[in-house]
Each structure stands twice: as C-alpha cells, then as structure tokens.
PDB file of N, CA and C in Angstrom:
ATOM      1  N   MET A  26     -28.515  43.810  -4.971  1.00  0.00           N
ATOM      2  CA  MET A  26     -28.345  43.588  -6.216  1.00  0.00           C
ATOM      3  C   MET A  26     -27.063  43.164  -6.418  1.00  0.00           C
ATOM      4  N   THR A  27     -27.371  41.997  -7.382  1.00  0.00           N
ATOM      5  CA  THR A  27     -25.967  41.521  -7.772  1.00  0.00           C
ATOM      6  C   THR A  27     -25.575  41.768  -9.586  1.00  0.00           C
ATOM      7  N   SER A  28     -24.296  41.729  -9.706  1.00  0.00           N
ATOM      8  CA  SER A  28     -24.192  42.111 -10.839  1.00  0.00           C
ATOM      9  C   SER A  28     -23.596  40.828 -11.794  1.00  0.00           C
ATOM     10  N   ALA A  29     -23.920  41.073 -13.057  1.00  0.00           N
ATOM     11  CA  ALA A  29     -23.483  39.783 -13.912  1.00  0.00           C
ATOM     12  C   ALA A  29     -22.320  39.252 -13.812  1.00  0.00           C
ATOM     13  N   GLY A  30     -21.426  40.080 -13.798  1.00  0.00           N
ATOM     14  CA  GLY A  30     -19.838  39.652 -13.643  1.00  0.00           C
ATOM     15  C   GLY A  30     -19.450  39.274 -12.441  1.00  0.00           C
ATOM     16  N   THR A  31     -20.053  38.874 -11.535  1.00  0.00           N
ATOM     17  CA  THR A  31     -19.459  38.535 -10.061  1.00  0.00           C
ATOM     18  C   THR A  31     -20.066  36.861  -9.856  1.00  0.00           C
ATOM     19  N   SER A  32     -20.210  36.638 -10.544  1.00  0.00           N
ATOM     20  CA  SER A  32     -20.544  34.919 -10.770  1.00  0.00           C
ATOM     21  C   SER A  32     -19.415  34.123 -10.073  1.00  0.00           C
ATOM     22  N   THR A  33     -19.360  33.439  -8.933  1.00  0.00           N
ATOM     23  CA  THR A  33     -18.488  32.578  -8.528  1.00  0.00           C
ATOM     24  C   THR A  33     -18.603  30.854  -8.962  1.00  0.00           C
ATOM     25  N   ARG A  34     -17.425  30.523  -9.478  1.00  0.00           N
ATOM     26  CA  ARG A  34     -17.579  28.912 -10.047  1.00  0.00           C
ATOM     27  C   ARG A  34     -16.402  28.341  -9.405  1.00  0.00           C
ATOM     28  N   SER A  35     -16.652  27.282  -8.829  1.00  0.00           N
ATOM     29  CA  SER A  35     -15.090  26.216  -8.184  1.00  0.00           C
ATOM     30  C   SER A  35     -14.626  25.778  -9.445  1.00  0.00           C
ATOM     31  N   THR A  36     -13.409  25.709  -9.799  1.00  0.00           N
ATOM     32  CA  THR A  36     -12.978  24.943 -10.706  1.00  0.00           C
ATOM     33  C   THR A  36     -11.707  24.061 -10.157  1.00  0.00           C
ATOM     34  N   SER A  37     -11.548  23.055 -10.650  1.00  0.00           N
ATOM     35  CA  SER A  37     -10.794  22.074 -10.417  1.00  0.00           C
ATOM     36  C   SER A  37      -9.266  22.656 -10.856  1.00  0.00           C
ATOM     37  N   THR A  38      -8.560  22.282 -10.389  1.00  0.00           N
ATOM     38  CA  THR A  38      -7.111  22.263 -10.251  1.00  0.00           C
ATOM     39  C   THR A  38      -6.506  21.638 -11.537  1.00  0.00           C
ATOM     40  N   TRP A  39      -7.323  20.209 -12.061  1.00  0.00           N
ATOM     41  CA  TRP A  39      -7.168  19.644 -13.195  1.00  0.00           C
ATOM     42  C   TRP A  39      -7.775  19.903 -14.252  1.00  0.00           C
ATOM     43  N   ALA A  40      -8.741  21.025 -14.281  1.00  0.00           N
ATOM     44  CA  ALA A  40      -9.397  21.450 -15.114  1.00  0.00           C
ATOM     45  C   ALA A  40      -8.813  21.689 -16.851  1.00  0.00           C
ATOM     46  N   PRO A  41      -7.976  22.280 -16.784  1.00  0.00           N
ATOM     47  CA  PRO A  41      -7.034  22.373 -17.970  1.00  0.00           C
ATOM     48  C   PRO A  41      -6.871  21.200 -18.695  1.00  0.00           C
ATOM     49  N   LEU A  42      -6.661  20.400 -18.247  1.00  0.00           N
ATOM     50  CA  LEU A  42      -6.425  19.110 -18.870  1.00  0.00           C
ATOM     51  C   LEU A  42      -7.570  18.290 -19.310  1.00  0.00           C
ATOM     52  N   ARG A  43      -8.696  18.815 -19.358  1.00  0.00           N
ATOM     53  CA  ARG A  43      -9.909  18.261 -20.049  1.00  0.00           C
ATOM     54  C   ARG A  43      -9.990  18.861 -21.335  1.00  0.00           C
ATOM     55  N   SER A  44      -9.331  19.814 -21.901  1.00  0.00           N
ATOM     56  CA  SER A  44      -8.866  20.386 -22.996  1.00  0.00           C
ATOM     57  C   SER A  44      -7.970  19.211 -23.794  1.00  0.00           C
ATOM     58  N   PRO A  45      -8.279  18.678 -24.799  1.00  0.00           N
ATOM     59  CA  PRO A  45      -7.539  17.949 -25.704  1.00  0.00           C
ATOM     60  C   PRO A  45      -6.512  18.169 -26.159  1.00  0.00           C
ATOM     61  N   VAL A  46      -6.331  19.610 -26.799  1.00  0.00           N
ATOM     62  CA  VAL A  46      -5.360  20.174 -27.398  1.00  0.00           C
ATOM     63  C   VAL A  46      -4.294  20.547 -25.780  1.00  0.00           C
ATOM     64  N   TYR A  47      -4.666  20.952 -25.030  1.00  0.00           N
ATOM     65  CA  TYR A  47      -4.064  21.333 -24.054  1.00  0.00           C
ATOM     66  C   TYR A  47      -3.342  20.166 -23.242  1.00  0.00           C
ATOM     67  N   ARG A  48      -3.865  19.110 -23.500  1.00  0.00           N
ATOM     68  CA  ARG A  48      -3.518  17.577 -22.604  1.00  0.00           C
ATOM     69  C   ARG A  48      -2.480  17.247 -23.619  1.00  0.00           C
ATOM     70  N   ALA A  49      -2.739  17.274 -24.835  1.00  0.00           N
ATOM     71  CA  ALA A  49      -1.921  16.650 -25.969  1.00  0.00           C
ATOM     72  C   ALA A  49      -0.542  17.441 -25.586  1.00  0.00           C
ATOM     73  N   LEU A  50      -0.206  18.930 -25.358  1.00  0.00           N
ATOM     74  CA  LEU A  50       0.781  19.539 -25.326  1.00  0.00           C
ATOM     75  C   LEU A  50       1.469  19.169 -24.258  1.00  0.00           C
ATOM     76  N   TRP A  51       0.887  19.062 -23.177  1.00  0.00           N
ATOM     77  CA  TRP A  51       1.183  19.031 -21.840  1.00  0.00           C
ATOM     78  C   TRP A  51       1.794  17.351 -21.698  1.00  0.00           C
ATOM     79  N   ILE A  52       1.244  16.525 -22.342  1.00  0.00           N
ATOM     80  CA  ILE A  52       2.309  15.134 -22.397  1.00  0.00           C
ATOM     81  C   ILE A  52       3.214  14.888 -23.332  1.00  0.00           C
ATOM     82  N   ALA A  53       3.003  15.992 -24.348  1.00  0.00           N
ATOM     83  CA  ALA A  53       4.284  15.972 -25.196  1.00  0.00           C
ATOM     84  C   ALA A  53       5.355  16.649 -24.413  1.00  0.00           C
ATOM     85  N   GLN A  54       5.105  17.817 -23.886  1.00  0.00           N
ATOM     86  CA  GLN A  54       6.349  18.608 -22.946  1.00  0.00           C
ATOM     87  C   GLN A  54       6.849  17.352 -21.948  1.00  0.00           C
ATOM     88  N   LEU A  55       5.918  16.426 -21.241  1.00  0.00           N
ATOM     89  CA  LEU A  55       6.306  15.533 -20.312  1.00  0.00           C
ATOM     90  C   LEU A  55       7.314  14.489 -20.710  1.00  0.00           C
ATOM     91  N   VAL A  56       7.130  13.969 -21.790  1.00  0.00           N
ATOM     92  CA  VAL A  56       7.817  13.138 -22.477  1.00  0.00           C
ATOM     93  C   VAL A  56       9.037  13.968 -22.957  1.00  0.00           C
ATOM     94  N   SER A  57       9.102  15.019 -23.497  1.00  0.00           N
ATOM     95  CA  SER A  57      10.229  15.781 -23.966  1.00  0.00           C
ATOM     96  C   SER A  57      11.376  15.925 -22.655  1.00  0.00           C
ATOM     97  N   ASN A  58      10.686  16.195 -21.409  1.00  0.00           N
ATOM     98  CA  ASN A  58      11.515  16.409 -20.716  1.00  0.00           C
ATOM     99  C   ASN A  58      12.089  15.304 -19.917  1.00  0.00           C
ATOM    100  N   LEU A  59      11.364  13.997 -20.152  1.00  0.00           N
ATOM    101  CA  LEU A  59      11.816  12.726 -19.832  1.00  0.00           C
ATOM    102  C   LEU A  59      13.072  12.652 -20.543  1.00  0.00           C
ATOM    103  N   GLY A  60      12.908  12.790 -21.888  1.00  0.00           N
ATOM    104  CA  GLY A  60      14.060  12.224 -22.854  1.00  0.00           C
ATOM    105  C   GLY A  60      15.239  13.305 -22.540  1.00  0.00           C
ATOM    106  N   THR A  61      15.055  14.416 -22.142  1.00  0.00           N
ATOM    107  CA  THR A  61      16.032  15.041 -21.661  1.00  0.00           C
ATOM    108  C   THR A  61      16.868  15.027 -20.650  1.00  0.00           C
ATOM    109  N   TRP A  62      16.417  14.504 -19.526  1.00  0.00           N
ATOM    110  CA  TRP A  62      16.522  14.167 -18.109  1.00  0.00           C
ATOM    111  C   TRP A  62      17.385  12.676 -18.373  1.00  0.00           C
ATOM    112  N   MET A  63      16.880  11.753 -19.531  1.00  0.00           N
ATOM    113  CA  MET A  63      17.710  10.380 -19.366  1.00  0.00           C
ATOM    114  C   MET A  63      18.963  10.702 -20.197  1.00  0.00           C
ATOM    115  N   GLN A  64      19.128  11.546 -21.187  1.00  0.00           N
ATOM    116  CA  GLN A  64      20.113  11.953 -21.853  1.00  0.00           C
ATOM    117  C   GLN A  64      21.099  12.510 -20.939  1.00  0.00           C
ATOM    118  N   THR A  65      20.704  13.598 -20.198  1.00  0.00           N
ATOM    119  CA  THR A  65      21.912  14.004 -19.013  1.00  0.00           C
ATOM    120  C   THR A  65      22.359  13.215 -18.313  1.00  0.00           C
ATOM    121  N   VAL A  66      21.560  12.021 -17.895  1.00  0.00           N
ATOM    122  CA  VAL A  66      22.149  11.028 -16.903  1.00  0.00           C
ATOM    123  C   VAL A  66      22.868   9.984 -17.893  1.00  0.00           C
ATOM    124  N   GLY A  67      22.435   9.647 -19.209  1.00  0.00           N
ATOM    125  CA  GLY A  67      23.352   8.916 -19.599  1.00  0.00           C
ATOM    126  C   GLY A  67      25.054   9.631 -19.919  1.00  0.00           C
ATOM    127  N   ALA A  68      24.575  10.776 -20.151  1.00  0.00           N
ATOM    128  CA  ALA A  68      25.906  11.708 -20.759  1.00  0.00           C
ATOM    129  C   ALA A  68      27.100  11.661 -19.413  1.00  0.00           C
ATOM    130  N   GLN A  69      26.130  11.897 -18.149  1.00  0.00           N
ATOM    131  CA  GLN A  69      27.204  12.064 -17.180  1.00  0.00           C
ATOM    132  C   GLN A  69      27.668  10.445 -16.545  1.00  0.00           C
ATOM    133  N   TRP A  70      26.936   9.459 -16.938  1.00  0.00           N
ATOM    134  CA  TRP A  70      27.126   8.256 -16.211  1.00  0.00           C
ATOM    135  C   TRP A  70      28.138   7.775 -17.504  1.00  0.00           C
ATOM    136  N   MET A  71      28.525   8.297 -18.730  1.00  0.00           N
ATOM    137  CA  MET A  71      29.425   7.721 -19.459  1.00  0.00           C
ATOM    138  C   MET A  71      30.753   8.541 -19.044  1.00  0.00           C
ATOM    139  N   LEU A  72      30.557   9.746 -18.642  1.00  0.00           N
ATOM    140  CA  LEU A  72      31.705  10.431 -18.454  1.00  0.00           C
ATOM    141  C   LEU A  72      32.476  10.005 -17.145  1.00  0.00           C
ATOM    142  N   VAL A  73      31.329   9.586 -16.223  1.00  0.00           N
ATOM    143  CA  VAL A  73      31.769   8.989 -14.851  1.00  0.00           C
ATOM    144  C   VAL A  73      32.590   7.743 -15.047  1.00  0.00           C
ATOM    145  N   GLY A  74      32.195   6.576 -16.022  1.00  0.00           N
ATOM    146  CA  GLY A  74      32.729   5.541 -16.400  1.00  0.00           C
ATOM    147  C   GLY A  74      34.057   5.741 -17.241  1.00  0.00           C
ATOM    148  N   ASP A  75      34.245   6.707 -17.704  1.00  0.00           N
ATOM    149  CA  ASP A  75      35.542   6.762 -19.007  1.00  0.00           C
ATOM    150  C   ASP A  75      37.033   7.122 -17.803  1.00  0.00           C
ATOM    151  N   PRO A  76      37.591   6.032 -17.909  1.00  0.00           N
ATOM    152  CA  PRO A  76      38.943   6.066 -17.289  1.00  0.00           C
ATOM    153  C   PRO A  76      39.959   7.376 -17.524  1.00  0.00           C
ATOM    154  N   ARG A  77      39.572   8.013 -18.745  1.00  0.00           N
ATOM    155  CA  ARG A  77      40.452   9.354 -19.151  1.00  0.00           C
ATOM    156  C   ARG A  77      39.622  10.447 -18.438  1.00  0.00           C
ATOM    157  N   ALA A  78      38.650  10.647 -17.960  1.00  0.00           N
ATOM    158  CA  ALA A  78      38.043  11.565 -17.454  1.00  0.00           C
ATOM    159  C   ALA A  78      38.339  12.114 -16.238  1.00  0.00           C
TER     160      ALA A  78
END
C-alpha cells in the first residue's frame, strides 16, 4: 500500500533558478556583492598607496 505523500521526485540543484523572480533576485544579489567587493578592494588600494597612511 502506498501513500499519496511519499512520492519521490528528483530535483536539480539549479531548479530554483528556473523561477524568474528568484533568478532576478539572485542576479541582483550577485551584482551587489561584486560592487561591495570592488569598493573594498579600491578603498584598501587607495589606503596602501597613500604615503601618509
């Protein structure tokens, strides 16, 4: 006897990115993180290049 709630379905790791809203949010977060990393590297580079630092 099988129950209705025990069906097994294989899902891909990339399945959430098929949702347009989730994909847009994920891409926006990626771009935001890249900008933060670039700002951090730029600020550190500027401080290292400052002779008074």
